Tab-separated table of C-alpha atoms and ligand atoms in Angstrom:
chain	number	residue	atom	x	y	z
A	1226	MET	CA	-31.138	84.977	151.808
A	1227	THR	CA	-34.181	84.351	153.951
A	1228	ASN	CA	-35.445	86.783	156.542
A	1229	GLU	CA	-35.624	85.524	160.088
A	1230	SER	CA	-39.220	84.462	160.153
A	1231	SER	CA	-39.921	82.871	156.808
A	1232	LEU	CA	-38.593	80.130	154.589
A	1233	ARG	CA	-39.414	79.739	150.912
A	1234	LEU	CA	-39.689	76.057	150.137
A	1235	VAL	CA	-40.011	75.028	146.478
A	1236	TRP	CA	-41.130	71.575	145.393
A	1237	VAL	CA	-40.049	71.096	141.801
A	1238	TYR	CA	-42.402	69.195	139.484
A	1239	PRO	CA	-44.665	67.194	141.817
A	1240	ASP	CA	-46.575	66.125	138.667
A	1241	LEU	CA	-43.546	64.322	137.201
A	1242	LEU	CA	-41.103	63.632	140.016
A	1243	SER	CA	-42.554	62.151	143.172
A	1244	THR	CA	-42.112	58.403	143.474
A	1245	TYR	CA	-42.103	56.313	146.648
A	1246	GLY	CA	-43.617	59.033	148.793
A	1247	ASP	CA	-41.005	61.685	147.992
A	1248	ARG	CA	-43.741	64.244	148.665
A	1249	GLY	CA	-43.040	63.416	152.300
A	1250	ASN	CA	-39.761	65.305	151.967
A	1251	VAL	CA	-41.646	68.552	151.444
A	1252	LEU	CA	-43.991	67.814	154.338
A	1253	VAL	CA	-41.157	67.000	156.729
A	1254	VAL	CA	-39.023	70.038	155.862
A	1255	GLN	CA	-42.099	72.261	156.152
A	1256	ARG	CA	-43.169	70.726	159.461
A	1257	ARG	CA	-39.732	70.884	161.042
A	1258	ALA	CA	-39.330	74.515	159.988
A	1259	GLU	CA	-42.745	75.407	161.397
A	1260	GLN	CA	-41.935	73.619	164.647
A	1261	ARG	CA	-39.023	76.059	164.962
A	1262	GLY	CA	-41.389	79.016	164.608
A	1263	LEU	CA	-40.639	79.734	160.955
A	1264	ARG	CA	-43.334	80.751	158.539
A	1265	VAL	CA	-43.046	78.536	155.469
A	1266	GLU	CA	-44.062	79.787	152.045
A	1267	ARG	CA	-44.416	76.652	149.965
A	1268	TYR	CA	-44.435	76.659	146.178
A	1269	ASP	CA	-45.425	73.463	144.376
A	1270	VAL	CA	-44.137	74.153	140.864
A	1271	ARG	CA	-45.679	71.960	138.214
A	1272	SER	CA	-43.815	71.157	135.020
A	1273	ASP	CA	-45.792	73.736	132.989
A	1274	GLN	CA	-44.799	76.516	135.387
A	1275	ALA	CA	-41.596	78.518	135.726
A	1276	VAL	CA	-39.281	77.603	138.575
A	1277	PRO	CA	-38.993	80.663	140.836
A	1278	THR	CA	-35.499	81.996	141.451
A	1279	ALA	CA	-36.013	83.387	144.943
A	1280	GLY	CA	-36.588	80.188	146.911
A	1281	ASP	CA	-34.451	79.154	149.865
A	1282	ILE	CA	-34.775	75.359	149.582
A	1283	TYR	CA	-35.660	73.394	146.428
A	1284	LEU	CA	-36.680	69.735	146.632
A	1285	ILE	CA	-36.829	67.397	143.635
A	1286	GLY	CA	-38.118	63.833	143.829
A	1287	GLY	CA	-37.590	60.617	141.937
A	1288	GLY	CA	-39.389	59.452	138.822
A	1289	GLU	CA	-39.743	56.685	136.319
A	1290	ASP	CA	-37.551	56.930	133.219
A	1291	ARG	CA	-40.042	58.728	130.940
A	1292	PRO	CA	-41.214	61.405	133.389
A	1293	GLN	CA	-37.526	61.864	134.210
A	1294	ARG	CA	-36.763	62.649	130.545
A	1295	LEU	CA	-39.695	65.092	130.333
A	1296	ALA	CA	-38.660	66.788	133.568
A	1297	GLY	CA	-35.079	67.057	132.334
A	1298	GLU	CA	-36.217	68.633	129.042
A	1299	ARG	CA	-38.336	71.226	130.803
A	1300	LEU	CA	-35.800	72.074	133.468
A	1301	ARG	CA	-33.093	72.545	130.832
A	1302	GLN	CA	-35.312	75.134	129.136
A	1303	ASP	CA	-36.005	76.967	132.383
A	1304	PRO	CA	-33.105	78.950	133.849
A	1305	GLY	CA	-34.897	79.265	137.224
A	1306	LEU	CA	-33.197	76.521	139.174
A	1307	GLY	CA	-29.718	77.415	137.921
A	1308	ARG	CA	-30.256	81.068	138.853
A	1309	ALA	CA	-31.501	80.048	142.277
A	1310	VAL	CA	-28.317	78.047	142.879
A	1311	GLU	CA	-26.228	81.019	141.727
A	1312	ASN	CA	-28.123	83.044	144.328
A	1313	GLY	CA	-27.079	80.541	147.012
A	1314	ALA	CA	-30.251	78.452	147.186
A	1315	ILE	CA	-30.164	74.929	148.566
A	1316	VAL	CA	-31.213	72.062	146.296
A	1317	PHE	CA	-31.844	68.496	147.377
A	1318	GLY	CA	-32.673	65.951	144.659
A	1319	VAL	CA	-33.656	62.307	144.997
A	1320	CYS	CA	-32.948	59.544	142.470
A	1321	ALA	CA	-34.248	60.873	139.115
A	1322	GLY	CA	-33.963	64.365	140.602
A	1323	TYR	CA	-30.350	63.594	141.538
A	1324	GLN	CA	-29.549	62.293	138.057
A	1325	ILE	CA	-31.134	65.318	136.347
A	1326	MET	CA	-28.993	67.678	138.434
A	1327	GLY	CA	-25.854	66.044	137.049
A	1328	ARG	CA	-24.077	66.633	133.761
A	1329	GLU	CA	-25.735	63.770	131.907
A	1330	PHE	CA	-28.047	60.786	132.308
A	1331	VAL	CA	-29.404	58.034	130.058
A	1332	ASP	CA	-33.096	58.450	129.267
A	1333	ASP	CA	-35.908	55.965	128.636
A	1334	LEU	CA	-34.970	55.843	124.931
A	1335	GLY	CA	-31.440	54.804	125.803
A	1336	GLN	CA	-30.057	58.219	124.788
A	1337	ARG	CA	-27.381	60.103	126.692
A	1338	THR	CA	-29.151	63.284	127.715
A	1339	PRO	CA	-27.687	66.469	129.179
A	1340	GLY	CA	-28.625	67.273	132.746
A	1341	LEU	CA	-28.533	70.643	134.458
A	1342	GLY	CA	-24.864	70.545	135.419
A	1343	LEU	CA	-25.607	71.649	138.979
A	1344	LEU	CA	-23.592	68.693	140.316
A	1345	ASP	CA	-20.406	67.260	138.837
A	1346	VAL	CA	-21.842	63.758	138.346
A	1347	TRP	CA	-23.055	61.732	135.366
A	1348	SER	CA	-25.282	58.699	135.263
A	1349	THR	CA	-25.237	55.637	133.082
A	1350	ARG	CA	-27.583	52.659	133.032
A	1351	GLY	CA	-26.353	49.781	135.132
A	1352	GLU	CA	-25.749	46.551	133.259
A	1353	SER	CA	-26.961	44.358	136.077
A	1354	ALA	CA	-30.287	44.172	137.899
A	1355	ARG	CA	-31.891	47.303	139.314
A	1356	SER	CA	-30.682	48.357	142.735
A	1357	VAL	CA	-33.712	47.766	144.939
A	1358	GLY	CA	-34.130	47.599	148.688
A	1359	ASP	CA	-33.347	49.137	152.034
A	1360	ILE	CA	-30.094	51.073	152.147
A	1361	THR	CA	-28.030	52.467	155.006
A	1362	ALA	CA	-25.018	54.736	154.702
A	1363	ASP	CA	-22.557	56.761	156.781
A	1364	VAL	CA	-22.598	60.447	155.861
A	1365	ASP	CA	-19.564	62.543	154.906
A	1366	PRO	CA	-18.254	63.547	158.352
A	1367	ARG	CA	-18.030	67.197	157.250
A	1368	LEU	CA	-21.820	67.310	157.270
A	1369	GLY	CA	-22.083	66.094	160.869
A	1370	LEU	CA	-25.136	63.888	160.333
A	1371	PRO	CA	-26.139	60.517	161.801
A	1372	PRO	CA	-26.208	57.474	159.466
A	1373	LEU	CA	-28.764	57.540	156.669
A	1374	SER	CA	-31.622	55.095	156.192
A	1375	GLY	CA	-33.537	54.872	152.936
A	1376	PHE	CA	-35.119	52.796	150.203
A	1377	GLU	CA	-33.548	52.633	146.754
A	1378	ASN	CA	-34.947	51.502	143.404
A	1379	HIS	CA	-32.959	52.563	140.359
A	1380	GLN	CA	-31.293	51.291	137.214
A	1381	GLY	CA	-28.982	54.269	136.998
A	1382	VAL	CA	-25.373	54.193	138.134
A	1383	THR	CA	-23.872	57.545	139.072
A	1384	HIS	CA	-20.233	58.520	138.670
A	1385	LEU	CA	-18.699	61.449	140.526
A	1386	GLY	CA	-16.357	64.016	138.997
A	1387	ALA	CA	-13.745	65.974	140.918
A	1388	GLY	CA	-16.216	68.754	141.678
A	1389	ALA	CA	-18.551	66.594	143.776
A	1390	SER	CA	-18.024	64.673	147.024
A	1391	PRO	CA	-19.871	61.487	147.958
A	1392	LEU	CA	-22.735	62.287	150.292
A	1393	ALA	CA	-22.212	59.018	152.158
A	1394	ARG	CA	-20.576	55.580	152.236
A	1395	VAL	CA	-22.926	52.629	151.848
A	1396	THR	CA	-23.121	50.158	154.724
A	1397	VAL	CA	-26.059	48.154	153.303
A	1398	GLY	CA	-27.311	48.475	149.710
A	1399	LYS	CA	-25.949	49.873	146.441
A	1400	GLY	CA	-26.107	53.687	146.355
A	1401	ASN	CA	-24.288	55.171	143.354
A	1402	GLY	CA	-23.675	51.646	142.118
A	1403	THR	CA	-20.153	52.204	140.775
A	1404	GLY	CA	-18.697	49.605	143.114
A	1405	ASP	CA	-16.777	52.166	145.148
A	1406	GLY	CA	-19.312	52.140	147.987
A	1407	THR	CA	-20.364	55.742	147.593
A	1408	GLU	CA	-23.928	57.028	147.880
A	1409	GLY	CA	-25.168	60.351	146.544
A	1410	ALA	CA	-23.128	63.478	145.982
A	1411	TRP	CA	-22.895	67.029	147.200
A	1412	ASN	CA	-21.127	70.261	146.519
A	1413	ASP	CA	-21.686	73.416	148.540
A	1414	THR	CA	-25.484	73.821	148.680
A	1415	VAL	CA	-26.464	71.144	146.136
A	1416	PHE	CA	-27.210	67.599	147.301
A	1417	GLY	CA	-28.240	64.432	145.492
A	1418	THR	CA	-29.112	60.996	146.821
A	1419	TYR	CA	-30.661	57.717	145.723
A	1420	LEU	CA	-32.562	57.458	149.002
A	1421	HIS	CA	-36.347	57.433	149.072
A	1422	GLY	CA	-38.194	56.516	152.230
A	1423	PRO	CA	-39.049	59.409	152.135
A	1424	VAL	CA	-35.500	60.338	153.037
A	1425	MET	CA	-36.469	63.283	155.262
A	1426	ALA	CA	-38.911	61.166	157.274
A	1427	ARG	CA	-36.235	58.562	157.872
A	1428	ASN	CA	-33.504	61.153	158.418
A	1429	PRO	CA	-34.941	64.319	159.963
A	1430	ALA	CA	-31.384	65.529	160.575
A	1431	VAL	CA	-31.113	66.000	156.806
A	1432	ALA	CA	-34.196	68.237	156.808
A	1433	ASP	CA	-32.710	70.181	159.709
A	1434	MET	CA	-29.410	70.537	157.840
A	1435	LEU	CA	-31.203	72.143	154.889
A	1436	ILE	CA	-33.082	74.513	157.199
A	1437	LYS	CA	-29.858	75.454	159.006
A	1438	LEU	CA	-28.123	76.134	155.703
A	1439	ALA	CA	-31.031	78.287	154.563
A	1440	LEU	CA	-31.039	80.291	157.790
A	1441	ASP	CA	-27.234	80.328	158.000
A	1442	VAL	CA	-27.319	79.117	161.611
A	1443	ASN	CA	-25.374	76.308	163.311
A	1444	ALA	CA	-28.183	74.966	165.471
A	1445	LEU	CA	-31.963	74.817	165.694
A	1446	PRO	CA	-34.172	74.457	168.762
A	1447	PRO	CA	-34.859	70.750	169.446
A	1448	ALA	CA	-37.892	69.120	167.833
A	1449	ASP	CA	-39.662	65.958	168.947
A	1450	ASP	CA	-37.940	63.057	167.166
A	1451	THR	CA	-39.866	60.203	168.823
A	1452	TRP	CA	-41.679	58.939	165.737
A	1453	TYR	CA	-38.751	59.537	163.436
A	1454	ASN	CA	-36.522	57.536	165.777
A	1455	ALA	CA	-39.019	54.667	165.940
A	1456	LEU	CA	-39.062	54.521	162.130
A	1457	ARG	CA	-35.264	54.684	161.982
A	1458	GLU	CA	-34.872	51.849	164.475
A	1459	GLU	CA	-37.286	49.683	162.504
A	1460	ARG	CA	-35.668	50.365	159.118
A	1461	PHE	CA	-32.063	49.973	160.304
A	1462	ALA	CA	-33.028	46.601	161.823
A	1463	ALA	CA	-34.755	45.570	158.574
A	1464	ALA	CA	-31.711	46.560	156.497
A	1465	ARG	CA	-29.398	44.585	158.778
A	1466	ALA	CA	-31.712	41.553	158.618
A	1467	ASN	CA	-31.891	41.723	154.800
A	1468	ALA	CA	-28.132	42.048	154.505
A	1469	ALA	CA	-27.636	39.083	156.871
A	1470	SER	CA	-30.094	36.888	154.961
A	1471	GLN	CA	-28.427	37.751	151.631
A	1472	SER	CA	-24.946	36.881	152.883
A	1473	ALA	CA	-26.149	33.667	154.593
B	984	LIG	N1	-35.362	56.352	136.403
B	984	LIG	C1	-34.185	56.393	137.238
B	984	LIG	C2	-33.475	55.054	137.366
B	984	LIG	O1	-34.092	54.013	137.283
B	984	LIG	C3	-34.566	56.948	138.594
B	984	LIG	C4	-35.492	56.046	139.342
B	984	LIG	C5	-36.125	56.719	140.534
B	984	LIG	O2	-36.170	57.937	140.617
B	984	LIG	N2	-36.645	55.914	141.460
B	984	LIG	O3	-32.275	55.043	137.572
């Protein structure tokens, strides 16, 4: 849906959903698109504005429980994101953003609250301690991505219905938290994950995947991954060390 030279990148609700540096996701996708010669039109859509329907890539970040409820209420009243997905847009949501995209989540008042139904998942509140810490995971092989590195901090536990596939299998950390070792979910052009980091800075291949999907191409010209790789090496080592110290 994009023309060859420009990419419409929409950041949904930076005023409510942007914890743990999730803004970095927008910066990394924008930068990696521009490095490939694309002109990026970026729309930062605050929660009192309508979500445009003609974007190519939509990014939604994480949030604390109350902003998550407010964001969910507003997005349910705004048909923009749903229409965009019907038009083939790509959506990538993190943590609270992931939960809101599902069928249902539990809000800060303890109420089961409808989500947007863009992903066949639903979230409950975990009984045990919050899932906090470095996480690593192996991605669904159909997506052809290297292992994921991220940081998670959530109370929610996310269950997948038949219409969604796990984004990845956890190697260190909790992920969806259902005990089945899955992390995140995806279906067609809609992706959800518990990974902050920001996830695109730790996993530039994910940013590239979104750009490739938007352009409908199989490959992009190479970009310099030196700093990304240094960060990945550091965080994978830290996750391994944490896991080893916990099992010792
Ligand atoms: N409020 C949600 C939870 O705790 C999401 C947290 C987040 O986005 N970091 O599960």
